[in-house]
PDB file of C-alpha atoms in Angstrom:
ATOM      1  CA  MET A   1       0.000   0.000   0.000  1.00 54.00           C
ATOM      2  CA  ALA A   2       2.873   2.375   0.810  1.00 78.00           C
ATOM      3  CA  VAL A   3       4.297   1.856  -2.685  1.00 78.00           C
ATOM      4  CA  THR A   4       0.903   2.654  -4.236  1.00 84.00           C
ATOM      5  CA  ASP A   5       0.632   5.777  -2.067  1.00 88.00           C
ATOM      6  CA  GLU A   6       4.028   6.887  -3.315  1.00 89.00           C
ATOM      7  CA  ALA A   7       2.893   6.367  -6.907  1.00 90.00           C
ATOM      8  CA  ILE A   8      -0.265   8.407  -6.268  1.00 92.00           C
ATOM      9  CA  GLU A   9       1.782  11.234  -4.752  1.00 92.00           C
ATOM     10  CA  LYS A  10       4.150  11.305  -7.719  1.00 93.00           C
ATOM     11  CA  ILE A  11       1.321  11.521 -10.248  1.00 94.00           C
ATOM     12  CA  LYS A  12      -0.363  14.154  -8.083  1.00 93.00           C
ATOM     13  CA  SER A  13       2.873  16.184  -8.044  1.00 93.00           C
ATOM     14  CA  MET A  14       3.017  16.086 -11.839  1.00 94.00           C
ATOM     15  CA  ILE A  15      -0.525  17.473 -12.034  1.00 94.00           C
ATOM     16  CA  VAL A  16      -0.026  20.112  -9.324  1.00 92.00           C
ATOM     17  CA  SER A  17       3.238  21.298 -10.872  1.00 94.00           C
ATOM     18  CA  GLY A  18       1.643  21.617 -14.291  1.00 93.00           C
ATOM     19  CA  ALA A  19       3.729  18.882 -15.892  1.00 93.00           C
ATOM     20  CA  LEU A  20       0.373  17.245 -16.584  1.00 94.00           C
ATOM     21  CA  ARG A  21      -2.571  19.540 -17.287  1.00 94.00           C
ATOM     22  CA  PRO A  22      -6.329  18.935 -17.519  1.00 93.00           C
ATOM     23  CA  GLY A  23      -7.018  16.949 -20.676  1.00 94.00           C
ATOM     24  CA  ASP A  24      -3.393  15.791 -21.091  1.00 96.00           C
ATOM     25  CA  ARG A  25      -2.683  12.197 -21.968  1.00 95.00           C
ATOM     26  CA  LEU A  26      -0.295  10.374 -19.652  1.00 96.00           C
ATOM     27  CA  PRO A  27       2.860   8.864 -21.162  1.00 94.00           C
ATOM     28  CA  ARG A  28       2.780   5.151 -21.883  1.00 92.00           C
ATOM     29  CA  GLU A  29       2.796   3.008 -18.767  1.00 92.00           C
ATOM     30  CA  SER A  30       6.351   1.717 -19.269  1.00 93.00           C
ATOM     31  CA  GLU A  31       7.708   5.223 -19.922  1.00 93.00           C
ATOM     32  CA  LEU A  32       5.900   6.813 -16.971  1.00 93.00           C
ATOM     33  CA  ALA A  33       6.930   4.025 -14.605  1.00 93.00           C
ATOM     34  CA  ALA A  34      10.577   4.487 -15.594  1.00 93.00           C
ATOM     35  CA  GLU A  35      10.353   8.278 -15.335  1.00 92.00           C
ATOM     36  CA  LEU A  36       8.869   8.120 -11.835  1.00 91.00           C
ATOM     37  CA  GLY A  37      11.032   5.226 -10.638  1.00 92.00           C
ATOM     38  CA  LEU A  38       8.008   3.012 -10.015  1.00 90.00           C
ATOM     39  CA  SER A  39       7.086  -0.550 -10.824  1.00 91.00           C
ATOM     40  CA  ARG A  40       4.423  -0.909 -13.496  1.00 91.00           C
ATOM     41  CA  ASN A  41       2.212  -2.712 -11.000  1.00 92.00           C
ATOM     42  CA  SER A  42       2.294   0.124  -8.420  1.00 91.00           C
ATOM     43  CA  LEU A  43       1.697   2.659 -11.208  1.00 93.00           C
ATOM     44  CA  ARG A  44      -1.293   0.632 -12.398  1.00 92.00           C
ATOM     45  CA  GLU A  45      -2.766   0.611  -8.877  1.00 92.00           C
ATOM     46  CA  ALA A  46      -2.231   4.350  -8.534  1.00 93.00           C
ATOM     47  CA  VAL A  47      -3.982   5.006 -11.843  1.00 94.00           C
ATOM     48  CA  ARG A  48      -6.890   2.826 -10.735  1.00 92.00           C
ATOM     49  CA  ALA A  49      -7.215   4.755  -7.470  1.00 90.00           C
ATOM     50  CA  LEU A  50      -7.013   8.166  -9.160  1.00 92.00           C
ATOM     51  CA  THR A  51      -9.603   7.059 -11.700  1.00 91.00           C
ATOM     52  CA  LEU A  52     -12.054   6.239  -8.911  1.00 85.00           C
ATOM     53  CA  ILE A  53     -11.861   9.796  -7.572  1.00 84.00           C
ATOM     54  CA  ARG A  54     -12.138  11.285 -11.082  1.00 87.00           C
ATOM     55  CA  ILE A  55      -8.587  12.644 -11.332  1.00 91.00           C
ATOM     56  CA  LEU A  56      -7.744  10.354 -14.236  1.00 94.00           C
ATOM     57  CA  ASP A  57      -9.850   8.899 -17.030  1.00 94.00           C
ATOM     58  CA  VAL A  58      -8.832   5.571 -18.568  1.00 94.00           C
ATOM     59  CA  ARG A  59     -10.103   5.303 -22.137  1.00 93.00           C
ATOM     60  CA  GLN A  60      -9.988   1.755 -23.395  1.00 89.00           C
ATOM     61  CA  GLY A  61      -7.729   1.450 -26.422  1.00 87.00           C
ATOM     62  CA  ASP A  62      -6.780   5.129 -26.284  1.00 91.00           C
ATOM     63  CA  GLY A  63      -4.819   5.792 -23.102  1.00 92.00           C
ATOM     64  CA  THR A  64      -5.113   7.488 -19.721  1.00 95.00           C
ATOM     65  CA  TYR A  65      -5.952  11.173 -19.500  1.00 96.00           C
ATOM     66  CA  VAL A  66      -6.115  13.817 -16.794  1.00 95.00           C
ATOM     67  CA  THR A  67      -9.778  14.787 -16.408  1.00 92.00           C
ATOM     68  CA  SER A  68     -11.026  18.367 -16.602  1.00 90.00           C
ATOM     69  CA  LEU A  69     -10.432  18.572 -12.812  1.00 86.00           C
ATOM     70  CA  ASP A  70     -13.670  20.539 -12.637  1.00 83.00           C
ATOM     71  CA  PRO A  71     -14.748  20.933  -8.972  1.00 76.00           C
ATOM     72  CA  GLN A  72     -18.163  19.407  -9.663  1.00 73.00           C
ATOM     73  CA  LEU A  73     -16.523  16.346 -11.181  1.00 76.00           C
ATOM     74  CA  LEU A  74     -14.031  15.928  -8.337  1.00 73.00           C
ATOM     75  CA  LEU A  75     -16.673  16.398  -5.641  1.00 71.00           C
ATOM     76  CA  GLU A  76     -18.696  13.485  -7.007  1.00 70.00           C
ATOM     77  CA  ALA A  77     -16.437  11.381  -4.800  1.00 68.00           C
ATOM     78  CA  LEU A  78     -17.872  13.229  -1.796  1.00 66.00           C
ATOM     79  CA  SER A  79     -21.376  12.055  -2.660  1.00 64.00           C
ATOM     80  CA  PHE A  80     -20.108   8.479  -2.799  1.00 63.00           C
ATOM     81  CA  VAL A  81     -18.481   8.740   0.641  1.00 63.00           C
ATOM     82  CA  VAL A  82     -21.486  10.533   2.144  1.00 62.00           C
ATOM     83  CA  ASP A  83     -23.719   7.619   1.142  1.00 58.00           C
ATOM     84  CA  PHE A  84     -21.963   5.567   3.831  1.00 59.00           C
ATOM     85  CA  HIS A  85     -23.090   7.874   6.656  1.00 55.00           C
ATOM     86  CA  ARG A  86     -24.602   6.401   9.805  1.00 59.00           C
ATOM     87  CA  ASP A  87     -27.960   7.561  11.109  1.00 59.00           C
ATOM     88  CA  ASP A  88     -26.291   9.047  14.198  1.00 66.00           C
ATOM     89  CA  THR A  89     -24.312  11.484  12.022  1.00 76.00           C
ATOM     90  CA  VAL A  90     -27.343  13.081  10.321  1.00 79.00           C
ATOM     91  CA  LEU A  91     -27.337  15.926  12.853  1.00 82.00           C
ATOM     92  CA  GLU A  92     -23.731  16.657  11.943  1.00 85.00           C
ATOM     93  CA  PHE A  93     -24.625  16.837   8.251  1.00 83.00           C
ATOM     94  CA  LEU A  94     -27.483  19.205   9.083  1.00 85.00           C
ATOM     95  CA  ALA A  95     -25.121  21.374  11.128  1.00 88.00           C
ATOM     96  CA  VAL A  96     -22.767  21.693   8.154  1.00 89.00           C
ATOM     97  CA  ARG A  97     -25.698  22.434   5.866  1.00 89.00           C
ATOM     98  CA  ARG A  98     -26.853  25.145   8.314  1.00 91.00           C
ATOM     99  CA  ILE A  99     -23.470  26.849   7.883  1.00 93.00           C
ATOM    100  CA  LEU A 100     -23.165  26.572   4.103  1.00 94.00           C
ATOM    101  CA  GLU A 101     -26.696  26.893   2.727  1.00 94.00           C
ATOM    102  CA  PRO A 102     -27.546  30.279   4.288  1.00 96.00           C
ATOM    103  CA  ALA A 103     -24.226  31.636   3.001  1.00 96.00           C
ATOM    104  CA  ALA A 104     -25.040  30.403  -0.505  1.00 96.00           C
ATOM    105  CA  THR A 105     -28.555  31.853  -0.264  1.00 97.00           C
ATOM    106  CA  GLU A 106     -27.163  35.258   0.725  1.00 97.00           C
ATOM    107  CA  MET A 107     -24.759  35.149  -2.208  1.00 97.00           C
ATOM    108  CA  ALA A 108     -27.623  34.302  -4.553  1.00 97.00           C
ATOM    109  CA  ALA A 109     -29.604  37.392  -3.496  1.00 97.00           C
ATOM    110  CA  SER A 110     -27.406  39.689  -5.572  1.00 95.00           C
ATOM    111  CA  ARG A 111     -27.080  37.317  -8.521  1.00 96.00           C
ATOM    112  CA  ILE A 112     -30.352  35.490  -9.070  1.00 97.00           C
ATOM    113  CA  SER A 113     -32.309  36.628 -12.112  1.00 96.00           C
ATOM    114  CA  GLY A 114     -35.994  37.446 -12.396  1.00 95.00           C
ATOM    115  CA  THR A 115     -36.409  34.455 -14.697  1.00 96.00           C
ATOM    116  CA  GLU A 116     -34.878  32.128 -12.117  1.00 96.00           C
ATOM    117  CA  LEU A 117     -37.082  33.592  -9.372  1.00 97.00           C
ATOM    118  CA  ASP A 118     -40.176  33.174 -11.516  1.00 96.00           C
ATOM    119  CA  ALA A 119     -39.268  29.534 -12.172  1.00 96.00           C
ATOM    120  CA  LEU A 120     -38.832  28.858  -8.438  1.00 96.00           C
ATOM    121  CA  SER A 121     -42.133  30.577  -7.706  1.00 96.00           C
ATOM    122  CA  ALA A 122     -43.918  28.548 -10.396  1.00 95.00           C
ATOM    123  CA  GLU A 123     -42.558  25.322  -8.902  1.00 93.00           C
ATOM    124  CA  LEU A 124     -43.933  26.306  -5.488  1.00 92.00           C
ATOM    125  CA  ASP A 125     -47.310  27.174  -7.031  1.00 93.00           C
ATOM    126  CA  ALA A 126     -47.409  23.821  -8.828  1.00 92.00           C
ATOM    127  CA  LEU A 127     -47.027  21.982  -5.513  1.00 89.00           C
ATOM    128  CA  GLY A 128     -50.280  23.418  -4.204  1.00 88.00           C
ATOM    129  CA  PRO A 129     -51.119  23.872  -0.514  1.00 85.00           C
ATOM    130  CA  GLU A 130     -51.116  20.177   0.420  1.00 85.00           C
ATOM    131  CA  PRO A 131     -48.434  18.234  -1.449  1.00 87.00           C
ATOM    132  CA  SER A 132     -47.462  14.750  -0.351  1.00 87.00           C
ATOM    133  CA  VAL A 133     -44.381  14.532   1.848  1.00 83.00           C
ATOM    134  CA  GLU A 134     -42.435  12.825  -0.927  1.00 85.00           C
ATOM    135  CA  GLU A 135     -43.395  15.556  -3.425  1.00 88.00           C
ATOM    136  CA  LEU A 136     -42.454  18.259  -0.942  1.00 86.00           C
ATOM    137  CA  VAL A 137     -39.050  16.786  -0.147  1.00 85.00           C
ATOM    138  CA  ALA A 138     -38.226  16.355  -3.852  1.00 87.00           C
ATOM    139  CA  ALA A 139     -39.339  19.945  -4.489  1.00 89.00           C
ATOM    140  CA  ASP A 140     -37.336  21.128  -1.469  1.00 88.00           C
ATOM    141  CA  LEU A 141     -34.155  19.629  -2.921  1.00 87.00           C
ATOM    142  CA  ASP A 142     -34.803  21.265  -6.305  1.00 91.00           C
ATOM    143  CA  PHE A 143     -35.694  24.599  -4.673  1.00 93.00           C
ATOM    144  CA  HIS A 144     -32.467  24.870  -2.722  1.00 93.00           C
ATOM    145  CA  ARG A 145     -30.387  23.492  -5.590  1.00 91.00           C
ATOM    146  CA  GLY A 146     -31.730  26.253  -7.831  1.00 95.00           C
ATOM    147  CA  ILE A 147     -30.886  28.940  -5.285  1.00 96.00           C
ATOM    148  CA  VAL A 148     -27.401  27.608  -4.562  1.00 94.00           C
ATOM    149  CA  ARG A 149     -26.706  27.360  -8.296  1.00 93.00           C
ATOM    150  CA  ALA A 150     -27.582  31.040  -8.570  1.00 96.00           C
ATOM    151  CA  SER A 151     -24.842  31.851  -6.044  1.00 94.00           C
ATOM    152  CA  GLY A 152     -22.370  31.385  -8.881  1.00 92.00           C
ATOM    153  CA  ASN A 153     -20.073  29.175  -6.785  1.00 91.00           C
ATOM    154  CA  SER A 154     -19.807  25.730  -8.365  1.00 87.00           C
ATOM    155  CA  VAL A 155     -17.799  24.305  -5.443  1.00 87.00           C
ATOM    156  CA  LEU A 156     -20.432  25.361  -2.921  1.00 89.00           C
ATOM    157  CA  CYS A 157     -23.148  23.975  -5.175  1.00 88.00           C
ATOM    158  CA  SER A 158     -21.413  20.597  -5.437  1.00 84.00           C
ATOM    159  CA  LEU A 159     -20.712  20.423  -1.703  1.00 86.00           C
ATOM    160  CA  LEU A 160     -24.325  21.100  -0.764  1.00 87.00           C
ATOM    161  CA  ASP A 161     -25.592  18.701  -3.401  1.00 83.00           C
ATOM    162  CA  GLY A 162     -23.374  16.004  -1.936  1.00 78.00           C
ATOM    163  CA  LEU A 163     -24.516  16.761   1.607  1.00 78.00           C
ATOM    164  CA  SER A 164     -28.233  16.708   0.807  1.00 76.00           C
ATOM    165  CA  GLY A 165     -28.535  12.919   0.639  1.00 69.00           C
ATOM    166  CA  PRO A 166     -28.156  12.066   4.348  1.00 64.00           C
ATOM    167  CA  THR A 167     -30.766  14.633   5.366  1.00 70.00           C
ATOM    168  CA  THR A 168     -33.435  13.531   2.882  1.00 71.00           C
ATOM    169  CA  ARG A 169     -34.733  10.681   5.019  1.00 64.00           C
ATOM    170  CA  ALA A 170     -34.871  12.963   8.069  1.00 69.00           C
ATOM    171  CA  ARG A 171     -36.957  15.466   6.127  1.00 72.00           C
ATOM    172  CA  VAL A 172     -39.381  12.760   4.982  1.00 68.00           C
ATOM    173  CA  TRP A 173     -39.622  11.446   8.546  1.00 67.00           C
ATOM    174  CA  ARG A 174     -40.339  14.942   9.834  1.00 73.00           C
ATOM    175  CA  GLY A 175     -43.009  15.490   7.189  1.00 72.00           C
ATOM    176  CA  LEU A 176     -44.784  12.298   8.199  1.00 63.00           C
ATOM    177  CA  THR A 177     -44.646  12.843  11.956  1.00 74.00           C
ATOM    178  CA  GLN A 178     -44.678  16.589  12.663  1.00 77.00           C
ATOM    179  CA  GLU A 179     -48.154  18.057  12.308  1.00 76.00           C
ATOM    180  CA  ASP A 180     -47.325  21.371  10.629  1.00 82.00           C
ATOM    181  CA  ALA A 181     -44.109  20.354   8.827  1.00 83.00           C
ATOM    182  CA  VAL A 182     -45.505  20.620   5.295  1.00 85.00           C
ATOM    183  CA  SER A 183     -47.188  24.023   5.711  1.00 88.00           C
ATOM    184  CA  ARG A 184     -44.198  25.372   7.642  1.00 88.00           C
ATOM    185  CA  THR A 185     -41.786  24.305   4.903  1.00 89.00           C
ATOM    186  CA  LEU A 186     -43.940  25.992   2.255  1.00 92.00           C
ATOM    187  CA  ARG A 187     -44.114  29.211   4.305  1.00 93.00           C
ATOM    188  CA  GLU A 188     -40.350  29.251   4.781  1.00 93.00           C
ATOM    189  CA  HIS A 189     -39.793  28.683   1.054  1.00 94.00           C
ATOM    190  CA  ARG A 190     -42.064  31.648   0.292  1.00 95.00           C
ATOM    191  CA  ALA A 191     -40.189  33.813   2.796  1.00 97.00           C
ATOM    192  CA  ILE A 192     -36.811  32.903   1.290  1.00 97.00           C
ATOM    193  CA  LEU A 193     -38.148  33.609  -2.179  1.00 96.00           C
ATOM    194  CA  ALA A 194     -39.573  36.993  -1.130  1.00 97.00           C
ATOM    195  CA  ALA A 195     -36.242  38.031   0.387  1.00 97.00           C
ATOM    196  CA  LEU A 196     -34.408  36.988  -2.781  1.00 97.00           C
ATOM    197  CA  ARG A 197     -36.870  38.936  -4.927  1.00 96.00           C
ATOM    198  CA  ASP A 198     -36.215  42.006  -2.758  1.00 97.00           C
ATOM    199  CA  GLY A 199     -32.475  41.494  -3.172  1.00 96.00           C
ATOM    200  CA  ASP A 200     -32.189  41.375   0.617  1.00 97.00           C
ATOM    201  CA  GLY A 201     -29.255  39.054   1.230  1.00 96.00           C
ATOM    202  CA  GLU A 202     -29.377  39.359   5.009  1.00 97.00           C
ATOM    203  CA  ALA A 203     -33.067  38.417   5.181  1.00 97.00           C
ATOM    204  CA  ALA A 204     -32.542  35.567   2.711  1.00 97.00           C
ATOM    205  CA  ARG A 205     -29.697  34.238   4.839  1.00 97.00           C
ATOM    206  CA  SER A 206     -31.784  34.501   8.013  1.00 97.00           C
ATOM    207  CA  TRP A 207     -34.752  32.657   6.528  1.00 96.00           C
ATOM    208  CA  ALA A 208     -32.479  29.936   5.110  1.00 95.00           C
ATOM    209  CA  THR A 209     -30.930  29.516   8.569  1.00 96.00           C
ATOM    210  CA  VAL A 210     -34.363  29.219  10.170  1.00 94.00           C
ATOM    211  CA  HIS A 211     -35.396  26.720   7.496  1.00 91.00           C
ATOM    212  CA  VAL A 212     -32.476  24.339   8.051  1.00 89.00           C
ATOM    213  CA  ALA A 213     -32.399  24.869  11.826  1.00 90.00           C
ATOM    214  CA  SER A 214     -36.063  23.888  12.164  1.00 88.00           C
ATOM    215  CA  VAL A 215     -35.307  20.427  10.755  1.00 84.00           C
ATOM    216  CA  GLU A 216     -32.217  20.165  12.941  1.00 85.00           C
ATOM    217  CA  GLN A 217     -34.098  21.165  16.119  1.00 85.00           C
ATOM    218  CA  TRP A 218     -36.934  18.756  15.386  1.00 82.00           C
ATOM    219  CA  LEU A 219     -34.539  15.877  14.775  1.00 79.00           C
ATOM    220  CA  ARG A 220     -32.524  16.617  17.937  1.00 81.00           C
ATOM    221  CA  ALA A 221     -35.732  16.595  20.001  1.00 80.00           C
ATOM    222  CA  THR A 222     -36.910  13.381  18.343  1.00 76.00           C
ATOM    223  CA  LEU A 223     -33.754  11.283  18.673  1.00 64.00           C
TER     224      LEU A 223
END
């Protein structure tokens, strides 16, 4: 394993230094192994590992390439890791979301377009006053994804997208067991939307904090 780690570090150094750039094709395996002072086997294992986390792309019959290294591509690995969360860590995921999502919502207030706001409003209208819990949770994910996307920060968008999975079940559970959860969620969405339409970043941030914190407080009281 130590030899594979060394191989990974050497390839990483080539990318960080600019010797290999996004989209570049790696030298042939025998040449690269000799250049880096590695065995072909350890190089092969390193390439396999870096492919799993989307640093490299092995194209059958063509060669191995450095990916675009786009943040959204690289953060896909986060979603994979997050899927292995335990139920007792959901509160921790919510706490992180409570830090990041309000910040993204505040950023969106000065960037979001009228067209984007109208689309979010239309989606809320389409839900009606009494959507099913499953419909509401799916709409909730889309609602916040649209706002975070409008922040203009692709890294933040990818992080929050990756963190949304573990909290989905908690939101469904809340919707099924807390009497006013559905109507409260709809009200909070409307309040966030109104603040965004006013261009009031501080109010948008506050409402987003309340929105995430209400789920967190309910879950803490329930567990």
